[in-house]
C-alpha positions as a LaTeX table, in Angstrom:
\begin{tabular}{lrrr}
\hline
Residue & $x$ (\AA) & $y$ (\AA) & $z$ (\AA) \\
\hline
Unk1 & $-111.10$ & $-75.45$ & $-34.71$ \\
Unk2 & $-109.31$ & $-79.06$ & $-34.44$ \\
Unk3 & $-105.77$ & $-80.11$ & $-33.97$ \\
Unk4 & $-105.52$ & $-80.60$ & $-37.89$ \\
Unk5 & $-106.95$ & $-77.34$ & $-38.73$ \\
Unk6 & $-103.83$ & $-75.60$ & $-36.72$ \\
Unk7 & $-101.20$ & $-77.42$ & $-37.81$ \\
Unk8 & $-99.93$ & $-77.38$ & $-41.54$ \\
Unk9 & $-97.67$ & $-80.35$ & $-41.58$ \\
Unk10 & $-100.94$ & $-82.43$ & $-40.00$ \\
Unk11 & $-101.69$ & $-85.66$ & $-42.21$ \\
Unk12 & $-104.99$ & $-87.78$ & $-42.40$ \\
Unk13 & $-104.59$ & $-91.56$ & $-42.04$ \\
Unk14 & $-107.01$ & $-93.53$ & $-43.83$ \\
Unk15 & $-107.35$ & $-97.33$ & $-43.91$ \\
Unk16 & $-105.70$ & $-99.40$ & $-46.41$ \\
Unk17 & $-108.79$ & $-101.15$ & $-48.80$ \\
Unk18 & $-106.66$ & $-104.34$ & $-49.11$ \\
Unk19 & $-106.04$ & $-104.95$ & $-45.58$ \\
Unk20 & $-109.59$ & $-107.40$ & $-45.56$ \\
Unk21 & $-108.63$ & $-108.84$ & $-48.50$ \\
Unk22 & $-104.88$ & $-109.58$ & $-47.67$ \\
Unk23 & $-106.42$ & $-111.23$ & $-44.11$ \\
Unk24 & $-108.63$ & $-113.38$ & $-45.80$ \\
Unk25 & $-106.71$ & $-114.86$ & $-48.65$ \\
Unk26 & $-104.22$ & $-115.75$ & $-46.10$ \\
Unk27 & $-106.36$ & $-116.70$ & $-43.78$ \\
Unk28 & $-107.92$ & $-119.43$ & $-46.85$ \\
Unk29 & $-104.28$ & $-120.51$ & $-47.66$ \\
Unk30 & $-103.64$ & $-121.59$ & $-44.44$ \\
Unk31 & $-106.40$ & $-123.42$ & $-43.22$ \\
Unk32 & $-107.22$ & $-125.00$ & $-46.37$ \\
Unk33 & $-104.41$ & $-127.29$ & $-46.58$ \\
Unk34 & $-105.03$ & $-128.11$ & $-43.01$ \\
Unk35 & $-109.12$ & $-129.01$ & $-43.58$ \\
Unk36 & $-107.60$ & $-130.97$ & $-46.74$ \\
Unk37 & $-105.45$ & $-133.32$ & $-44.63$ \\
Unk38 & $-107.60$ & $-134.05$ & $-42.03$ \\
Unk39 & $-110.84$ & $-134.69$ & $-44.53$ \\
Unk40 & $-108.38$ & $-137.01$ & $-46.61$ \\
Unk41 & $-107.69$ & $-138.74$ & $-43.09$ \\
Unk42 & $-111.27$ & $-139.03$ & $-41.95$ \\
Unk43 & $-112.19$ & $-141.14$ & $-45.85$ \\
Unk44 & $-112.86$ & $-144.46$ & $-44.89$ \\
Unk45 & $-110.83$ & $-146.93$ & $-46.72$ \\
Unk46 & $-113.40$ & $-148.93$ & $-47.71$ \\
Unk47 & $-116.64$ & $-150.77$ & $-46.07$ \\
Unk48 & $-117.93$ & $-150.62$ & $-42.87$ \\
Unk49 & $-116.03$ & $-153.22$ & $-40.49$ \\
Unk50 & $-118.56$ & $-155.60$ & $-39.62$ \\
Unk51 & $-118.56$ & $-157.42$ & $-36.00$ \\
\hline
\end{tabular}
């Protein structure tokens, strides 16, 4: 016998399905804009600078 067989008013958590989902679309909307800038810093502006 367990602790929720003996008790009436016992409830059973179970995870929430869009808890990965929720994580990882934030997780893309944050860092995206981030990789955006620093790729759109790192384009050279033209040719290689020659010595």
């Amino acid at each position: 016998m367990t602790a929720v067989d003996t008790c009436p008013d016992a409830r059973v958590l179970q995870p929430i399905a869009s808890v990965p989902r929720t994580v990882a679309l934030t997780s893309v909307a944050l860092v995206t804009p981030l990789f955006a800038v620093l790729y759109f810093l790192t384009v050279p502006n033209g040719t290689w600078p020659s010595t």
